[in-house]
Structures are given as structure tokens and as C-alpha cells.
Short mmCIF file of C-alpha atoms in Angstrom, two decimals:
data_model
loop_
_atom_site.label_atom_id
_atom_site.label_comp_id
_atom_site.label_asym_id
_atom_site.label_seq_id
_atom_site.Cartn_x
_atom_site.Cartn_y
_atom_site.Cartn_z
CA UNK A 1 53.96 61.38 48.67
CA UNK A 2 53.90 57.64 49.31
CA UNK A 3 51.25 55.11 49.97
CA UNK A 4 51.75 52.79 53.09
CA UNK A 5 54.03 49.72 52.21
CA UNK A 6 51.87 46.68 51.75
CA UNK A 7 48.95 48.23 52.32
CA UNK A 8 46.69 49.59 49.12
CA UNK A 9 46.76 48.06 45.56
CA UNK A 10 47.99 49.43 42.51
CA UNK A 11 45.38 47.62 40.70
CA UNK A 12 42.25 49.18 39.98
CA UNK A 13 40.50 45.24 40.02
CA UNK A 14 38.30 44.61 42.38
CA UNK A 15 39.74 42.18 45.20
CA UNK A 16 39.49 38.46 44.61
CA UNK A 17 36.99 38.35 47.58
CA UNK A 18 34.94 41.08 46.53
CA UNK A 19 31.48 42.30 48.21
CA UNK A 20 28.55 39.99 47.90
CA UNK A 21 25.44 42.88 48.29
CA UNK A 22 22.47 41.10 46.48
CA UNK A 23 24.10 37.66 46.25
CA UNK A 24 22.95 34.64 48.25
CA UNK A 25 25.92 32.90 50.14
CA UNK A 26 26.80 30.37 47.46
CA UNK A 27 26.98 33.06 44.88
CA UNK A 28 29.10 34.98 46.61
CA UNK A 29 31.87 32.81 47.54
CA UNK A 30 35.00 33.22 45.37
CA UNK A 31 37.38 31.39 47.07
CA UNK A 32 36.69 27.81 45.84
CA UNK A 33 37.38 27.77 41.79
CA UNK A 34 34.19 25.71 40.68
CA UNK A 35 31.06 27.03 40.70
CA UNK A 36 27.97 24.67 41.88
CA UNK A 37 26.71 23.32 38.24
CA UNK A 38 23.01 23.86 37.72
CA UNK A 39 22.56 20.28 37.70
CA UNK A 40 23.89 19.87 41.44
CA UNK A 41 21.72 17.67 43.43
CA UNK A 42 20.89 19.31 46.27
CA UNK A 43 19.74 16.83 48.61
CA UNK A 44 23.42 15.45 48.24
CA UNK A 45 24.51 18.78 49.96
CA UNK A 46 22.09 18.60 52.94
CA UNK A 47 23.02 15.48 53.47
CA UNK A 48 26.82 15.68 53.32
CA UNK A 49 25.99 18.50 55.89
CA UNK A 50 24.00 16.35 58.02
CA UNK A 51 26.61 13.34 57.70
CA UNK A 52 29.30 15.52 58.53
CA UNK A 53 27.80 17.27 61.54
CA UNK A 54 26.93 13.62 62.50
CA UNK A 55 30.46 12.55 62.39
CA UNK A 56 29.20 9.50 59.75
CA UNK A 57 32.26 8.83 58.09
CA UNK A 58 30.81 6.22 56.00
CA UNK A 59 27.92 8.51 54.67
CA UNK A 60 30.51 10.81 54.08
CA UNK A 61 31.98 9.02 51.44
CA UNK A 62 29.33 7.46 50.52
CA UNK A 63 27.61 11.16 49.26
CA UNK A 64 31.57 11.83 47.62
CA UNK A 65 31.52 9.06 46.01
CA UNK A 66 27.94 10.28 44.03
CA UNK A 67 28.73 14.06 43.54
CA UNK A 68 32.33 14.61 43.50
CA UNK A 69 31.54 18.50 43.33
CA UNK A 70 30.91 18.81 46.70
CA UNK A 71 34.82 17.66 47.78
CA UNK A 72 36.08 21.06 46.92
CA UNK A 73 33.23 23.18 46.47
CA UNK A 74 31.23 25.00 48.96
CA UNK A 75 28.14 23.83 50.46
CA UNK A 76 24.97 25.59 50.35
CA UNK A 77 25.26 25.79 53.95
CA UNK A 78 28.13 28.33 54.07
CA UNK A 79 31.76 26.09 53.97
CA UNK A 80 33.94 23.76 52.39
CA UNK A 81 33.67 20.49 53.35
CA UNK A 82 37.05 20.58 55.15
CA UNK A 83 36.29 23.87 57.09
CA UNK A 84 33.10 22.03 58.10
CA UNK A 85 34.51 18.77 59.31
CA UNK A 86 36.84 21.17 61.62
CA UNK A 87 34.24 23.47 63.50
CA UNK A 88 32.31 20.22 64.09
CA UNK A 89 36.03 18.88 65.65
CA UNK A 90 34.97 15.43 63.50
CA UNK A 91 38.12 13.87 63.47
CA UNK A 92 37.72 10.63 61.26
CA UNK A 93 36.48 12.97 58.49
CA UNK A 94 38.88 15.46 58.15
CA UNK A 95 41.83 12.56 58.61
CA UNK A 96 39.67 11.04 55.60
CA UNK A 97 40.10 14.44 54.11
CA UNK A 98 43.61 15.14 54.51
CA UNK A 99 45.13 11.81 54.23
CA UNK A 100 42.54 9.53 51.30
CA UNK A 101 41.22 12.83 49.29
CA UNK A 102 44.67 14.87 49.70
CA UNK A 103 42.88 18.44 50.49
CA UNK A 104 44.76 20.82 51.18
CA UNK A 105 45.27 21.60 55.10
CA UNK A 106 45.13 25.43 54.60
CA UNK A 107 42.18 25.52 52.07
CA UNK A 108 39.96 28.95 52.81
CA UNK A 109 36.91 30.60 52.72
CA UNK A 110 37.15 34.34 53.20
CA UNK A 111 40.56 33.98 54.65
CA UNK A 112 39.30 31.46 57.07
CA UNK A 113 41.18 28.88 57.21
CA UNK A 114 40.77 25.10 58.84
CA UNK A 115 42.68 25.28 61.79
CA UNK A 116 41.16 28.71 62.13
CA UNK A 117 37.67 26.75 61.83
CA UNK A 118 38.72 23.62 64.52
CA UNK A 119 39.72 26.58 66.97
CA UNK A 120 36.82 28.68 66.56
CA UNK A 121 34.63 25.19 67.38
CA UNK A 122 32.41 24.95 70.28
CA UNK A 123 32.55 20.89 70.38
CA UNK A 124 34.58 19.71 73.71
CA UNK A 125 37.71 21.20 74.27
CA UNK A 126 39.81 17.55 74.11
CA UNK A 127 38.22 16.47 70.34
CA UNK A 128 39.48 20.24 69.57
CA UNK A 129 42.98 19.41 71.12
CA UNK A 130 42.92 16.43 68.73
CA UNK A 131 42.11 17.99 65.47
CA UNK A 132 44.12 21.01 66.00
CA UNK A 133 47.31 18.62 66.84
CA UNK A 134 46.26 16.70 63.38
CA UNK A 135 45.91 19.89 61.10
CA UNK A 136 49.64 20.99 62.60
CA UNK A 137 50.75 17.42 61.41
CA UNK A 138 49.90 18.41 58.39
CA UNK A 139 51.58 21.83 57.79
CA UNK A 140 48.73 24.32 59.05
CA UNK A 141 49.67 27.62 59.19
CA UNK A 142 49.60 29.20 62.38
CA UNK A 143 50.55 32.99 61.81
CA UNK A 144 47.60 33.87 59.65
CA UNK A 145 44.73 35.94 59.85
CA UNK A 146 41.10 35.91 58.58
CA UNK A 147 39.43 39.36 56.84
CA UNK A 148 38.92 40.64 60.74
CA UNK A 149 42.75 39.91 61.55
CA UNK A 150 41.73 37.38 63.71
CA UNK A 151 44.24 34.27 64.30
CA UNK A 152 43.90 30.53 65.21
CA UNK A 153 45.07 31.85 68.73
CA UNK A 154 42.62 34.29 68.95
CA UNK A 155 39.96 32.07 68.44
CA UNK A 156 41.25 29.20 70.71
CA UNK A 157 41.63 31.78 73.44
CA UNK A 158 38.07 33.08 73.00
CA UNK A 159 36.35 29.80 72.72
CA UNK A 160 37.96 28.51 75.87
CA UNK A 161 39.90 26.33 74.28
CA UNK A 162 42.66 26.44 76.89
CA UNK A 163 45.12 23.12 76.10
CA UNK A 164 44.95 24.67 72.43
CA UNK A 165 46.02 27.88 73.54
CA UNK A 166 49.10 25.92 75.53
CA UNK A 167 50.23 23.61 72.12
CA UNK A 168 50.09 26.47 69.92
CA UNK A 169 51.55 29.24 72.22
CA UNK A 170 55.62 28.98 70.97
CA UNK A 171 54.84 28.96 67.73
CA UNK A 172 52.61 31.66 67.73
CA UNK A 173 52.83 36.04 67.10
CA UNK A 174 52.18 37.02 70.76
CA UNK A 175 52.13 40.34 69.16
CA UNK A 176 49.84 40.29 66.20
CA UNK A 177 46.41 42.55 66.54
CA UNK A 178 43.32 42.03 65.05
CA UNK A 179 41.29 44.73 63.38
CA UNK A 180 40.46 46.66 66.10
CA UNK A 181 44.35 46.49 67.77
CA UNK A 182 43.77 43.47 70.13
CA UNK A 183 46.54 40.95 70.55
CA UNK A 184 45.87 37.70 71.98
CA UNK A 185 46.28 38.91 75.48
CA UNK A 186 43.40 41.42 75.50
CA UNK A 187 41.22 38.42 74.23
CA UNK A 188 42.26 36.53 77.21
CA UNK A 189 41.19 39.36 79.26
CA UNK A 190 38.11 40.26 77.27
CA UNK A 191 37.47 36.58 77.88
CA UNK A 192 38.39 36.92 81.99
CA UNK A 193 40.52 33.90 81.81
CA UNK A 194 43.49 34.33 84.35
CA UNK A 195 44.97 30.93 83.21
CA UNK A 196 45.45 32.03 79.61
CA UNK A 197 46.55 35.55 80.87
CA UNK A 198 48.91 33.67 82.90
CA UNK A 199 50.33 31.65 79.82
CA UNK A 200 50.94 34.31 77.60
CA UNK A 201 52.60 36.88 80.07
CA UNK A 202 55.01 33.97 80.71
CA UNK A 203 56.14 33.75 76.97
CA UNK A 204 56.18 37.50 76.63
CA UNK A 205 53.57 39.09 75.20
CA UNK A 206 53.74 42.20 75.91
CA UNK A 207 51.70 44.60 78.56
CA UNK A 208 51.87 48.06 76.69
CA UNK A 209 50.33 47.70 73.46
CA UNK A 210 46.88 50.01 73.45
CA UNK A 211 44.23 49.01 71.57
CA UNK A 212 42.04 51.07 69.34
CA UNK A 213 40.17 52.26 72.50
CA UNK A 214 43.96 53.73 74.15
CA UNK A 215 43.73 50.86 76.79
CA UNK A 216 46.63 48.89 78.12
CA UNK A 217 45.58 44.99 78.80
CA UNK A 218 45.64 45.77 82.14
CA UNK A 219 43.49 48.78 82.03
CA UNK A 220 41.01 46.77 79.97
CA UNK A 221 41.07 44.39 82.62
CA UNK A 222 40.44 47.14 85.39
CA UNK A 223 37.96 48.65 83.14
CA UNK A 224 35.24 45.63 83.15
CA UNK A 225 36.45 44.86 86.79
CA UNK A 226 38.17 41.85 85.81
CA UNK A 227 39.94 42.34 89.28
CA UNK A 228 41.86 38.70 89.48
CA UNK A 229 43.06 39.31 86.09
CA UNK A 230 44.13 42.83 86.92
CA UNK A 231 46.51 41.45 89.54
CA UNK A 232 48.41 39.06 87.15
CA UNK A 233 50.20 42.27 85.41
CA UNK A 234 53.29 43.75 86.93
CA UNK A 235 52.37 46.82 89.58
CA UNK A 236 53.78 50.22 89.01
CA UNK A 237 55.25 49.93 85.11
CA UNK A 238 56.60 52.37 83.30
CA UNK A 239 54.79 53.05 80.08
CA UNK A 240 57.00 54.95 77.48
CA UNK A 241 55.42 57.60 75.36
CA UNK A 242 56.06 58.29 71.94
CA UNK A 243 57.62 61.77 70.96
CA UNK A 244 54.99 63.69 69.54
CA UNK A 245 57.58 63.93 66.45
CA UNK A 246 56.75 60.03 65.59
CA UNK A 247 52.98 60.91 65.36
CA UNK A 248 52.50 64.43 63.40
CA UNK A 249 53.99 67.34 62.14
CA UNK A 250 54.24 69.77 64.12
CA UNK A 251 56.24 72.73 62.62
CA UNK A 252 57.57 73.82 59.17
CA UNK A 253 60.59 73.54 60.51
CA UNK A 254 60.01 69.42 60.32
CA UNK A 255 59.47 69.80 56.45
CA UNK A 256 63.51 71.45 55.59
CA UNK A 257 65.26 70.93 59.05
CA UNK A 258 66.60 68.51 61.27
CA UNK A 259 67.77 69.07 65.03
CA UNK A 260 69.93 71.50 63.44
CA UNK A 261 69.60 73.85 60.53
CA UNK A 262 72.32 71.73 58.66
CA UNK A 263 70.63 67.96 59.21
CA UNK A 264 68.38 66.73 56.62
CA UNK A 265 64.54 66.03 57.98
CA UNK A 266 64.06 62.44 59.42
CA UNK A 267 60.61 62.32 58.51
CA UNK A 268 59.74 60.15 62.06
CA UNK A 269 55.97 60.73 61.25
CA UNK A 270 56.29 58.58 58.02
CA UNK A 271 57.58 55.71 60.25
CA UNK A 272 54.68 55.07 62.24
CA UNK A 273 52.30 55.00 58.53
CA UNK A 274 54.59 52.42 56.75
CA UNK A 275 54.58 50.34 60.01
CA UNK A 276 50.72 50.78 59.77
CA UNK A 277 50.82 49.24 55.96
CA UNK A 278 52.78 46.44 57.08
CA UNK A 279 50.33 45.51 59.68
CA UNK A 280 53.15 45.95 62.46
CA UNK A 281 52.29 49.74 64.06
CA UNK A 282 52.38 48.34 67.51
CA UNK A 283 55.83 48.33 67.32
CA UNK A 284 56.28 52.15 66.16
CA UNK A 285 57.21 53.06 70.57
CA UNK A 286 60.34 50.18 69.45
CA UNK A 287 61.90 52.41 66.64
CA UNK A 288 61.01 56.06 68.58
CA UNK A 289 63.16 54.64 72.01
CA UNK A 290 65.89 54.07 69.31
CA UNK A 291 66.05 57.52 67.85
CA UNK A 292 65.04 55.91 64.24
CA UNK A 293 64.45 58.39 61.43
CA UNK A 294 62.88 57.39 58.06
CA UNK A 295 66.26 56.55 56.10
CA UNK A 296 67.38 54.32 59.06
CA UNK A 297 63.76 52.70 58.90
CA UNK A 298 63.44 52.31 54.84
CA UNK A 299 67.29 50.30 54.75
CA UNK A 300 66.24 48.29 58.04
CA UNK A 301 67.98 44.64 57.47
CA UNK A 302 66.97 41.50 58.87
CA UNK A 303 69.84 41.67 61.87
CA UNK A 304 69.19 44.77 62.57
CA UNK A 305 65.38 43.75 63.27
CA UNK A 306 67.08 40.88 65.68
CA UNK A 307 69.23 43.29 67.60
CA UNK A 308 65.41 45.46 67.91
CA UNK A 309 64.49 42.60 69.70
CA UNK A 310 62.50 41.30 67.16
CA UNK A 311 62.84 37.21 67.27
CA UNK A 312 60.39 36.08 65.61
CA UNK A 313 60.99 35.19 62.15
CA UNK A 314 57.55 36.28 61.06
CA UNK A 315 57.21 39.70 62.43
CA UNK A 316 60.66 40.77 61.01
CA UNK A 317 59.18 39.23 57.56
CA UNK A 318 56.12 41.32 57.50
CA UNK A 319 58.35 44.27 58.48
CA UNK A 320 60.92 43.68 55.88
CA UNK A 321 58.52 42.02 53.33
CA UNK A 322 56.52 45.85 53.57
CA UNK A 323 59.80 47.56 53.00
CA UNK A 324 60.21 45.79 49.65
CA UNK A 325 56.89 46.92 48.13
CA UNK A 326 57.77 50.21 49.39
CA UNK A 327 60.92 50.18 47.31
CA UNK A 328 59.60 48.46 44.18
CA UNK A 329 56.91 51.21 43.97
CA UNK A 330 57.87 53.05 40.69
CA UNK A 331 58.90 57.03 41.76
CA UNK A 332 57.10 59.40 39.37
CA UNK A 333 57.61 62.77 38.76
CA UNK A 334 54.00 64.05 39.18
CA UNK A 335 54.12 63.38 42.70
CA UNK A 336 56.64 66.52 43.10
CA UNK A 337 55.07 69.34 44.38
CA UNK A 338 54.46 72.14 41.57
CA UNK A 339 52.72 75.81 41.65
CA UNK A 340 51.14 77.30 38.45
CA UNK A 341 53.11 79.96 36.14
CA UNK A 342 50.51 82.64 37.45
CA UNK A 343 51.05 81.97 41.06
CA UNK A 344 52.41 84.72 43.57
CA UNK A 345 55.48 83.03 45.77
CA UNK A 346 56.01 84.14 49.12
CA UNK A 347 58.64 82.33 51.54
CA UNK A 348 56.26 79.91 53.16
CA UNK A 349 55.34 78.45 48.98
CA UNK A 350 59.33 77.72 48.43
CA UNK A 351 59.63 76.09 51.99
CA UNK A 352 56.80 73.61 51.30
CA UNK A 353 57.76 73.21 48.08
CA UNK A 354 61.42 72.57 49.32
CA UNK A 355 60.39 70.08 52.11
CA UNK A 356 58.25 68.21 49.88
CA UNK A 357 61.39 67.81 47.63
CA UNK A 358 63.69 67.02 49.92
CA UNK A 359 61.15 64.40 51.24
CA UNK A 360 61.61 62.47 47.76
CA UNK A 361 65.36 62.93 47.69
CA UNK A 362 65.08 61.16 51.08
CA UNK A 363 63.24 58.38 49.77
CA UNK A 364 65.11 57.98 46.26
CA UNK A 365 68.47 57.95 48.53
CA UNK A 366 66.78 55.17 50.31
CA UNK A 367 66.10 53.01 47.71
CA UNK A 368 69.53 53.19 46.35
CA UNK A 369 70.96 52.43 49.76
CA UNK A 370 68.36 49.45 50.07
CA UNK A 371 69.34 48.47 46.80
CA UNK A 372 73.17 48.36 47.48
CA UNK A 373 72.46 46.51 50.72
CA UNK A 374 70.66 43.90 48.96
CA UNK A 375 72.89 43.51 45.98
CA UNK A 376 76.75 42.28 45.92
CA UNK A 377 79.04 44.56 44.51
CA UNK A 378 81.52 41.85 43.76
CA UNK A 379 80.40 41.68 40.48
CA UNK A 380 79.75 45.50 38.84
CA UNK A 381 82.89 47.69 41.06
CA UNK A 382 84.00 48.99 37.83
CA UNK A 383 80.61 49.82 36.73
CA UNK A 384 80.02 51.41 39.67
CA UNK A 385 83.02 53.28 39.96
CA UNK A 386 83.08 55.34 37.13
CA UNK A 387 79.52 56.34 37.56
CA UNK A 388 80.88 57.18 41.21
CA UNK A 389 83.47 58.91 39.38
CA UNK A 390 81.22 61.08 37.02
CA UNK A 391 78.67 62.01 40.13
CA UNK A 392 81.76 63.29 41.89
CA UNK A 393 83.12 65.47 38.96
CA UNK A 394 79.47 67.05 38.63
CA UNK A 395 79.38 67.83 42.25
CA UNK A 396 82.16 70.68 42.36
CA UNK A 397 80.49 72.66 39.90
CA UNK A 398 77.35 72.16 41.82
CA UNK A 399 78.64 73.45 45.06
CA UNK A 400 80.04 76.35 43.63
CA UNK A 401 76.76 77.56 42.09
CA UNK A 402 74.86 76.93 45.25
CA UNK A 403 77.69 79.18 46.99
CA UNK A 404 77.33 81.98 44.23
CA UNK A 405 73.54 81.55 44.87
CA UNK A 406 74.09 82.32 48.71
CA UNK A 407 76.14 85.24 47.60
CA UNK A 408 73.25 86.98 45.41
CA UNK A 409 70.65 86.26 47.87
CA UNK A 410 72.73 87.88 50.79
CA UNK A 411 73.30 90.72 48.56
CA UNK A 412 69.49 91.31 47.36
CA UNK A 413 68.65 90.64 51.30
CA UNK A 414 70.97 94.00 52.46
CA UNK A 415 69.45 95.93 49.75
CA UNK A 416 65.60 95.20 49.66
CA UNK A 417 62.79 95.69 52.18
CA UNK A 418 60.84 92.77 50.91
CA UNK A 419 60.87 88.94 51.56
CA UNK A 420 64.19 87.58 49.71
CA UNK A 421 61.91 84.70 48.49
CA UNK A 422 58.92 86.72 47.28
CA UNK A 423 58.40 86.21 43.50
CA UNK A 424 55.32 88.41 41.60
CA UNK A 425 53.72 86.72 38.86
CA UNK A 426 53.48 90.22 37.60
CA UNK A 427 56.97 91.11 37.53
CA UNK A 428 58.56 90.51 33.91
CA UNK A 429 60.95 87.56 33.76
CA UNK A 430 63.68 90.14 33.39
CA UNK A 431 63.12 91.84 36.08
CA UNK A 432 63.31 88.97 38.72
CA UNK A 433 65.49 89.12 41.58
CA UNK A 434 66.82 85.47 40.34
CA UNK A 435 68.22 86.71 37.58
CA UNK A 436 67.79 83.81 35.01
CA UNK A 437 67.30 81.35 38.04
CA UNK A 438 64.01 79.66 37.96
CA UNK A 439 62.85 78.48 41.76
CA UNK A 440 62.85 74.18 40.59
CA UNK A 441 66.55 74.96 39.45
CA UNK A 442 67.30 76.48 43.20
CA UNK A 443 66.32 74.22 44.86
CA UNK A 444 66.63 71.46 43.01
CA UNK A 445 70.02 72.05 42.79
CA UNK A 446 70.43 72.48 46.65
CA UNK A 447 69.21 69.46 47.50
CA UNK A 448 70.70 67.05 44.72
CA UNK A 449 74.57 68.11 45.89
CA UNK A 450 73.19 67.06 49.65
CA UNK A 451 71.63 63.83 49.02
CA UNK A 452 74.66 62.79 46.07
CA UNK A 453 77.45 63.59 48.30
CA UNK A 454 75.92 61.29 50.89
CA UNK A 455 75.56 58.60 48.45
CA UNK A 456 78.88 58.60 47.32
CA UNK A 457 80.19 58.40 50.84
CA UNK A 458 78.08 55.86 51.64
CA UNK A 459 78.96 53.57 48.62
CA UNK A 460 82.89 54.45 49.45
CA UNK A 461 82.49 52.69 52.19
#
């Protein structure tokens, strides 16, 4: 019905970073916006490369000064300049850099950005200490991830980088997870480093977020008998487990009903996929312990998030940022589920169809919640309130076919042997039990006098 927010394109272009099958590496990189000119001298590049490694500031500029090209653009040997000068923690050169040449601190290649570069270095971890603290100087970005979801904490924790780790630490997402659902705590323990496991279960990160393996930090730890590290977690938690409702369907029932036969569906299962598009489904056990269904979930607002628990800034952004795309995605009838002319309808058809209905009501009431949340009424009340006015006057009529309809159905039910809801293709028009009502009519007026009287209540407020 809907794609996950954030999370797929709706442009058939290829992405900007492409696939580079056939391609050496310096044809293949996209990221930096000139392309090495034909005329390039290449021993200029290996010996930037050589200078730079070197840590010969002097060559360095030297080699700029005679092929400006190679400032920006990326060296034959695999990075910018700038991403260079970082893993090789030269500090001269990328001050040089930053403060003569004015590059920009979060230039990247492939996503990978400098400070992700100085972190990932395997030079001493002190010359690290002092690059990293210059790049932050300087506006690096610390929350951001490379095409593996790999951050600058993630790579400072698994290079051993350990006084990194410890300036970096409050700024950082304790809870963001790489590609295959590791936060930085399972790379400490990967890593067997009690002192970093130390650090970051004393600013919170949290114990009970399973990786894509269904290990716990601490059962990864007990897992590659990482015994000392083992000990460092609490003894005897409680793990909560997420209602099977939050992961799949598991009766038709979830499709029409809620708890009762007069609640609309919540849809929990959809929760857990748009949290998945936003990058954020480790936190899918915080909405289940709150009861969340999917309308509470697509109108979520900032303080709301903060009374979740969620403090930083930049996980309720990616959260709320998702929600956005989710609601500027433009609703199309050809997603509505639709049977053939020549079709036979039994009772199980209509309730599929009906769920899958109801399931875009849901999500069209959303967005017009979302929308009123976001927007001040201040300005259009008497707009609003005659088109309140007119969706109010259509609503009585409504109702009172829908209760006719119950009547007719409860009178065909006492008289015939057969399903109520069982339509032939064969039968003649005429001769339908409907009598003149086609099945999208039913139900869509069924559902329409639910979802509008809700809206109008809600916007009464």
C-alpha cells in the first residue's frame, strides 16, 4: 500500500553514486565534480600522495601550486586530498587544507567523510586525538554514516582509538546501527574493549538492541567468550518482547477489526516498516510498550518523541524527517484494491478488499491530521468551517443508508442458505441480492462516514 518513509526513490535515475562494474577507481568516483583532464600529469599525483603520506607540508603545496586539479579532485590512489591527509592523521596538511585552501571539512567520497577518514586511521592514537579535535573545530559532522552505516564512532571504537571515543561520546547517536544492526556498543564488544564498553554503558546506550544475528551486546559478548566484557552488563535484566501484533499479521480479523468489532484496525505491523525506512527500527519495542497504533505513529510530534524518551535531537529528526516523506507521497487511486467484472465474490474477497480500504482511509485521515498539526488555523477558520459544515450535512444521509443497508442484509441473511456476501459473476445484474448496490459503493460508503466523523471531531477540537 505504502513504501517505507525515507527509504526507496521515486526516481527511476540511477543514484548519484552509482555501481562502478568495469570502471577503474578514478572512473568510478562521482562524488568530486571534475573529472581528471586527459592532460593530468600523473607524476604530480604520486607525488602529492607520497608528500602527503610523508607529512611534507612544503611539497604539498609545492605540487598545488603546479596542478591545481588535484586540490579537489581525487587521486589516482583512491581519495581526495583532504580524506587522505586525515587517515594519515597529518595535521599541518589538513590545517593547510581547511584554513589557506578553505575545503570543505565534510567533503566525501562514497559517503566517507574526513573525520570518518582521521577515525578510521591507524597512525598513533594522540596525532588522531589531534586531528579529530581540529576537524570538530571546524564544523564536522558527527551523526553521519558512510554507504555501510558506519559512523565516526564506530570507527574510532574499532581502531582503538579510545580518547576519540571519550571527546566524541556526548555528542554522539549511542543508538545508531550500521548495516548489519550494530550500534557502537557491539563494536566495542566485537572489539573486546571493556574500557569503551565501560564508557558507553555510562552515557546510556542501551543493552537490548539485537543485531541482525538476534544477539543482545551481552550475548555477543558471551558468545566469543569475551568473559570480562560480559560482566560489565547488568545481571538478571528483563528483556521486553514485542507483541507478535507489531511484527505480522496474524488474522483477517487484523485487516477490518480492532480489539473490538467496533475499533478501526491499528495497523501495528506497518509501524515497525516505516521505522525501518527511517533508519530508526531499533526503537519499534519503544512504541509497542506504549500501545502505539499506526495513526498515533503517522501524527507523532516532536514533544511527543521527547516524552518517548527520545533526547536526542537527531534521532527524533530522522523519525519525524521519515514521517514527512511519508505524508508528501502523492495517494493514488490504483493502489486500491480492485477484482475484475468476471470475478466470483465470496466473503473472504469483500473482507480483503474492505481491510485494504480501510487501510488507506487510515492513512488519508493521517495526513489530514498531520497536516492540521503542522499548520495554524488562525488564519483559514472560516474556510475551514464551512467545509466542516458541508462534511457534516453529507454525513446524515450517509448513516442512514448504511443503516438501511444493515436492514436488507439482515433480511436476505434470514431468508437464504448461502453466504450473505457471495456475488456470481453469472447472476444478471438484476438479479443481485444488492439490489442496485455495487460492492465499492458498500463499502466505500461504510468506511467514509467512520473515518469523516472522526475528522470532524478531531478538527472541533
Amino acid at each position: 500500500m505504502f513504501r517505507p518513509a525515507g527509504f526507496y526513490s521515486d526516481s527511476d535515475e540511477d543514484s548519484e553514486f552509482g555501481y562502478d562494474f568495469g570502471y577503474s577507481k578514478s572512473e568510478s568516483v562521482k562524488q568530486i565534480d571534475n573529472k581528471i583532464p586527459p592532460t593530468a600529469n600523473t607524476n604530480n599525483d604520486d607525488a602529492l600522495y607520497q608528500a602527503t603520506v610523508d607529512g611534507n607540508l612544503d611539497e604539498v603545496q609545492l605540487i598545488l601550486e603546479a596542478d591545481k586539479y588535484l586540490l579537489n579532485g581525487c587521486l589516482r590512489h583512491g581519495w581526495p586530498l583532504l580524506l587522505l591527509a586525515c587517515n594519515e592523521a597529518q595535521y599541518a596538511i589538513v590545517e593547510f587544507l581547511l584554513e589557506e585552501k578553505r575545503i570543505d571539512v565534510n567533503q566525501n567520497w562514497g559517503l566517507k567523510t574526513a573525520l570518518m577518514a582521521a577515525c578510521e586511521s591507524t597512525r598513533n592514537s594522540e596525532d588522531v586525538l589531534k586531528l579529530v579535535s581540529l576537524l570538530l573545530e571546524f564544523g564536522a559532522v558527527i551523526n553521519c554514516t558512510d554507504s555501510y552505516g558506519m559512523t565516526p564512532l564506530m570507527f574510532a571504537i574499532t581502531n582503538g582509538h579510545t580518547e576519540v571515543v571519550k571527546l566524541m561520546i556526548d555528542q554522539a547517536s549511542l543508538e545508531a546501527t550500521d548495516n548489519e544492526g550494530l550500534t557502537a556498543l557491539f563494536h566495542a564488544v566485537n572489539s573486546n574493549q571493556p574500557e569503551v564498553v565501560k564508557l558507553l554503558l555510562k552515557s546510556g546506550a542501551s543493552t537490548d538492541i539485537i543485531n541482525r544475528r538476534g544477539f543482545t551486546p551481552k550475548q555477543e559478548a558471551e558468545f566469543k567468550g569475551y568473559q570480562e566484557v560480559a560482566q560489565l552488563f547488568p545481571a538478571d535484566q528483563d528483556f521486553y518482547t514485542i507483541p507478535n501484533k507489531y511484527l505480522s499479521y496474524n488474522h483477517y480479523r487484523d485487516l477490518c477489526y480492532g480489539e473490538t468489532e467496533n475499533d478501526m484496525p491499528g495497523y501495528h505491523q506497518e509501524i515497525g516498516l516505516l521505522l525501518f525506512g527511517s533508519y530508526s527500527e531499533q526503537h519499534l519495542g519503544v512504541f509497542a510498550k506504549e500501545g502505539f497504533d499506526l495513526m498515533q505513529y503517522l501524527t507523532l510530534t516532536d514533544s511527543e518523541l521527547k516524552d518517548l524518551g527520545f533526547q536526542l535531537p537527531f534521532e527524533r529528526k530522522k523519525i519525524l524527517f521519515g514521517l514527512l516523506k511519508f505524508h508528501r507521497q502523492t495517494w493514488s487511486k490504483r493502489s486500491m484494491k480492485k477484482f475484475d467484472k468476471d470475478c466470483v465474490l465470496d466473503s473472504y474477497d469483500l473482507f480483503e478488499m474492505l481491510g485494504n480500504h480501510l487501510k488507506h482511509l487510515t492513512v488519508m485521515q493521517a495526513s489530514l491530521v498531520y497536516v492540521a498539526q503542522m499548520k495554524s488555523l488562525s488564519g483559514g477558520n472560516a474556510e475551514l468551517g464551512s467545509l466542516l459544515t458541508k462534511c457534516q450535512m453529507k454525513l446524515e444521509p450517509m448513516r442512514q443508508a448504511v443503516a438501511l443497508l444493515e436492514k436488507e442484509i439482515e433480511k436476505i441473511h434470514r431468508l437464504s442458505t448461502r453466504p450473505v456476501l457471495h456475488i456470481d459473476a453469472d447472476t444478471p445484474r438484476n438479479q443481485k441480492k444488492w439490489k442496485g448496490w455495487s460492492t465499492t459503493r458498500v463499502i466505500f460508503i461504510i468506511v467514509i462516514s467512520g473515518a469523516l466523523t472522526s475528522l470532524v471531531r478531531f478538527l472541533r477540537k
